């Protein structure tokens, strides 16, 4: 079974530039999550999709972050413009359904904002 | 609000010795509790979860966790540590308002020395 695919693996940008991350979840998983993991901290949920609808984006900085999952399969997370404090690992995860299910994580995209 | 705390930033143990990684929780209602592991440059992997029933939960790679309601703890254990167990370990609990959203502790680095 293929796992959660993410790209790119690493990205270095300057502040105020834009960046996009891509995620392809495990086939058949309706729920997709984007987490932000800052060094020394646990992952924090940015946004959760159920199929192509947003379930929870309460911690997404909407003035600069956006995400979409147009066809209910793969997803893109964008930051525009990036700030220094956005330096983190961005993890995509998926599950068959929400609520008490284990999550399957991708390897993440490590973003450095200079 | 649901929360978990991992009181130790790092745990050091010799190979072959038993290991314990600590987690305490604060939840309303019956707790669902998870442990995940993150190997270097990899995404998080599910280890085990507690929903209800036996207080000793068995998981992947020989790990187990003991749920203790009176001490509000959910410590991760393994009888005999391996060098390959060296990784970052996270305890997590679902949000009360969105059970698909996991709230993670800050993580504990486990270092197993030969």
Short mmCIF file of C-alpha atoms in Angstrom, two decimals:
data_model
loop_
_atom_site.label_atom_id
_atom_site.label_comp_id
_atom_site.label_asym_id
_atom_site.label_seq_id
_atom_site.Cartn_x
_atom_site.Cartn_y
_atom_site.Cartn_z
CA UNK A 1 0.00 0.00 0.00
CA UNK A 2 1.47 3.36 -1.01
CA UNK A 3 1.84 5.86 1.78
CA UNK A 4 1.12 9.57 1.93
CA UNK A 5 3.22 11.37 -0.68
CA UNK A 6 4.49 14.89 -0.17
CA UNK A 7 6.65 17.22 -2.23
CA UNK A 8 8.99 18.96 -2.21
CA UNK A 9 11.05 17.43 0.57
CA UNK A 10 12.92 20.65 1.31
CA UNK A 11 12.33 24.28 0.39
CA UNK A 12 14.35 27.40 1.13
CA UNK A 13 12.84 30.79 0.38
CA UNK A 14 13.29 34.40 1.39
CA UNK A 15 10.72 36.18 3.52
CA UNK A 16 7.82 37.69 1.59
CA UNK A 17 8.15 35.05 -1.14
CA UNK A 18 5.44 32.49 -1.80
CA UNK A 19 5.66 28.72 -1.58
CA UNK A 20 3.37 25.75 -2.22
CA UNK A 21 3.37 22.21 -0.89
CA UNK A 22 1.65 19.22 -2.41
CA UNK A 23 0.17 16.13 -0.79
CA UNK A 24 -1.36 12.94 -2.16
CA UNK A 25 -3.07 10.90 0.58
CA UNK A 26 -3.52 7.16 0.77
CA UNK A 27 -6.09 5.99 -1.76
CA UNK A 28 -9.57 5.87 -0.29
CA UNK A 29 -8.80 8.12 2.66
CA UNK A 30 -11.50 10.75 2.83
CA UNK A 31 -9.91 12.84 5.56
CA UNK A 32 -6.78 14.89 4.90
CA UNK A 33 -4.86 17.02 7.39
CA UNK A 34 -2.09 19.59 7.18
CA UNK A 35 -0.01 19.96 10.34
CA UNK A 36 2.75 22.44 11.11
CA UNK A 37 5.64 21.18 13.23
CA UNK A 38 7.96 23.89 14.55
CA UNK A 39 11.31 22.68 15.88
CA UNK A 40 10.99 21.54 19.48
CA UNK A 41 7.20 21.46 19.42
CA UNK A 42 4.52 18.91 18.66
CA UNK A 43 2.62 19.13 15.38
CA UNK A 44 -0.25 21.62 15.27
CA UNK A 45 -3.25 21.17 12.98
CA UNK A 46 -3.58 23.88 10.33
CA UNK A 47 -6.48 22.53 8.32
CA UNK A 48 -8.59 19.39 8.00
CA UNK A 49 -10.54 18.33 4.92
CA UNK A 50 -13.30 15.78 4.66
CA UNK A 51 -13.38 14.89 0.96
CA UNK A 52 -13.14 18.35 -0.66
CA UNK A 53 -14.78 20.28 2.19
CA UNK A 54 -13.03 22.08 5.05
CA UNK A 55 -13.85 20.65 8.48
CA UNK A 56 -11.51 22.71 10.64
CA UNK A 57 -9.28 25.64 9.71
CA UNK A 58 -9.45 27.42 13.05
CA UNK A 59 -5.66 27.60 13.44
CA UNK A 60 -4.83 28.46 9.83
CA UNK A 61 -3.40 32.01 9.47
CA UNK A 62 -5.81 32.88 6.70
CA UNK A 63 -4.16 36.19 5.85
CA UNK A 64 -1.19 34.28 4.42
CA UNK A 65 -2.02 30.57 4.30
CA UNK A 66 -4.46 28.87 1.95
CA UNK A 67 -5.22 25.27 1.12
CA UNK A 68 -7.40 23.41 -1.29
CA UNK A 69 -8.46 19.88 -2.08
CA UNK A 70 -10.49 20.45 -5.19
CA UNK A 71 -11.29 16.89 -6.28
CA UNK A 72 -11.24 15.35 -2.83
CA UNK A 73 -7.94 13.59 -3.44
CA UNK A 74 -4.66 15.50 -3.47
CA UNK A 75 -4.18 18.82 -1.75
CA UNK A 76 -2.04 21.95 -1.96
CA UNK A 77 -1.02 24.22 0.91
CA UNK A 78 0.23 27.70 0.00
CA UNK A 79 1.95 30.43 1.97
CA UNK A 80 1.98 33.95 0.55
CA UNK A 81 3.85 35.96 1.72
CA UNK A 82 6.09 33.85 3.94
CA UNK A 83 7.42 35.11 7.28
CA UNK A 84 10.47 33.99 9.22
CA UNK A 85 8.24 32.29 11.79
CA UNK A 86 6.80 30.01 9.08
CA UNK A 87 10.02 28.00 9.13
CA UNK A 88 8.82 24.53 10.09
CA UNK A 89 8.07 21.06 8.80
CA UNK A 90 4.70 20.83 7.09
CA UNK A 91 3.20 17.40 7.51
CA UNK A 92 0.33 16.00 5.54
CA UNK A 93 -1.68 13.15 7.01
CA UNK A 94 -4.72 11.15 6.00
CA UNK A 95 -7.20 8.78 7.58
CA UNK A 96 -10.08 6.67 6.33
CA UNK A 97 -12.49 8.68 8.47
CA UNK A 98 -12.20 11.34 11.17
CA UNK A 99 -12.58 10.76 14.87
CA UNK A 100 -10.46 8.31 16.78
CA UNK A 101 -8.77 6.83 13.73
CA UNK A 102 -5.02 6.58 13.45
CA UNK A 103 -3.40 9.02 11.08
CA UNK A 104 -0.95 8.12 8.33
CA UNK A 105 1.68 10.83 7.88
CA UNK A 106 3.85 11.75 4.94
CA UNK A 107 7.55 12.52 5.38
CA UNK A 108 6.87 16.24 5.40
CA UNK A 109 8.24 19.33 3.70
CA UNK A 110 10.93 21.18 5.62
CA UNK A 111 10.58 24.91 4.96
CA UNK A 112 13.30 27.41 5.78
CA UNK A 113 12.41 31.09 5.44
CA UNK A 114 15.48 33.36 5.37
CA UNK B 1 -9.66 21.91 26.78
CA UNK B 2 -7.97 18.60 26.03
CA UNK B 3 -4.23 18.54 26.54
CA UNK B 4 -1.29 16.25 27.08
CA UNK B 5 2.06 16.95 28.67
CA UNK B 6 5.36 15.17 28.26
CA UNK B 7 7.50 16.21 31.22
CA UNK B 8 10.85 15.00 29.84
CA UNK B 9 12.56 16.53 26.81
CA UNK B 10 14.94 13.58 26.59
CA UNK B 11 15.20 10.09 27.99
CA UNK B 12 18.46 8.16 27.89
CA UNK B 13 18.58 4.41 28.34
CA UNK B 14 21.08 1.64 27.68
CA UNK B 15 20.27 -1.00 25.11
CA UNK B 16 18.57 -3.99 26.70
CA UNK B 17 17.20 -1.99 29.61
CA UNK B 18 13.50 -1.20 30.05
CA UNK B 19 12.35 2.22 28.89
CA UNK B 20 9.54 4.53 29.93
CA UNK B 21 8.44 7.70 28.16
CA UNK B 22 6.00 9.69 30.27
CA UNK B 23 2.75 11.38 29.32
CA UNK B 24 0.05 12.94 31.46
CA UNK B 25 -3.31 14.07 30.17
CA UNK B 26 -6.12 16.48 30.94
CA UNK B 27 -9.41 15.67 29.23
CA UNK B 28 -13.12 16.01 29.75
CA UNK B 29 -15.00 12.76 29.45
CA UNK B 30 -13.48 9.43 28.55
CA UNK B 31 -10.02 9.83 27.10
CA UNK B 32 -8.80 8.57 23.76
CA UNK B 33 -5.00 8.62 23.87
CA UNK B 34 -2.37 7.98 21.22
CA UNK B 35 1.37 7.49 20.91
CA UNK B 36 3.23 8.31 17.72
CA UNK B 37 6.94 7.97 16.89
CA UNK B 38 9.01 10.12 14.52
CA UNK B 39 12.28 8.77 13.18
CA UNK B 40 14.81 11.28 11.77
CA UNK B 41 13.63 12.90 8.53
CA UNK B 42 10.45 10.86 8.55
CA UNK B 43 6.81 11.58 9.24
CA UNK B 44 5.05 10.40 12.37
CA UNK B 45 4.08 6.75 12.68
CA UNK B 46 1.25 5.43 14.79
CA UNK B 47 2.33 3.20 17.69
CA UNK B 48 -0.80 2.54 19.70
CA UNK B 49 -4.03 3.98 21.05
CA UNK B 50 -6.20 3.64 24.12
CA UNK B 51 -9.95 3.91 23.81
CA UNK B 52 -11.42 1.83 26.58
CA UNK B 53 -10.93 -1.55 28.20
CA UNK B 54 -7.62 -2.98 29.32
CA UNK B 55 -5.32 -0.45 30.92
CA UNK B 56 -2.31 -2.04 29.22
CA UNK B 57 -2.34 -1.39 25.49
CA UNK B 58 0.01 -3.26 23.17
CA UNK B 59 1.29 -1.60 20.03
CA UNK B 60 3.85 -1.77 17.25
CA UNK B 61 7.54 -2.65 17.58
CA UNK B 62 7.08 -4.23 21.02
CA UNK B 63 5.85 -1.05 22.68
CA UNK B 64 3.03 -0.91 25.17
CA UNK B 65 1.39 1.84 27.18
CA UNK B 66 -0.22 1.83 30.59
CA UNK B 67 -3.33 3.90 31.15
CA UNK B 68 -3.71 5.09 34.75
CA UNK B 69 -6.89 7.02 35.44
CA UNK B 70 -6.05 8.00 39.01
CA UNK B 71 -2.72 9.49 37.97
CA UNK B 72 -4.05 10.77 34.59
CA UNK B 73 -1.06 9.18 32.92
CA UNK B 74 -0.45 7.19 29.78
CA UNK B 75 3.21 6.19 29.87
CA UNK B 76 4.86 4.40 26.96
CA UNK B 77 6.98 1.38 27.87
CA UNK B 78 9.15 -1.30 26.38
CA UNK B 79 10.76 -4.14 28.35
CA UNK B 80 14.05 -4.13 26.43
CA UNK B 81 15.22 -1.09 24.46
CA UNK B 82 16.94 -1.30 21.08
CA UNK B 83 19.30 1.27 19.57
CA UNK B 84 16.84 1.48 16.67
CA UNK B 85 14.17 2.76 19.10
CA UNK B 86 16.03 6.06 19.26
CA UNK B 87 13.54 8.61 17.95
CA UNK B 88 11.13 11.39 18.93
CA UNK B 89 7.96 10.22 20.68
CA UNK B 90 4.67 12.12 20.87
CA UNK B 91 1.66 11.58 23.04
CA UNK B 92 -1.63 12.92 21.63
CA UNK B 93 -5.30 13.35 22.45
CA UNK B 94 -8.23 14.27 20.17
CA UNK B 95 -9.77 17.71 20.50
CA UNK B 96 -13.13 17.76 22.26
CA UNK B 97 -14.67 19.95 19.54
CA UNK B 98 -13.19 18.01 16.60
CA UNK B 99 -12.29 14.40 17.31
CA UNK B 100 -10.38 14.19 14.04
CA UNK B 101 -7.94 16.83 15.28
CA UNK B 102 -5.08 15.48 17.38
CA UNK B 103 -3.45 17.68 20.02
CA UNK B 104 0.16 16.63 20.48
CA UNK B 105 2.53 16.95 23.38
CA UNK B 106 5.86 18.64 22.80
CA UNK B 107 7.66 15.37 22.27
CA UNK B 108 10.32 13.36 24.09
CA UNK B 109 13.57 12.35 22.45
CA UNK B 110 14.56 8.80 23.31
CA UNK B 111 18.24 8.01 23.06
CA UNK B 112 19.20 4.33 23.37
CA UNK B 113 22.93 3.78 23.73
CA UNK B 114 24.73 0.53 22.89
#
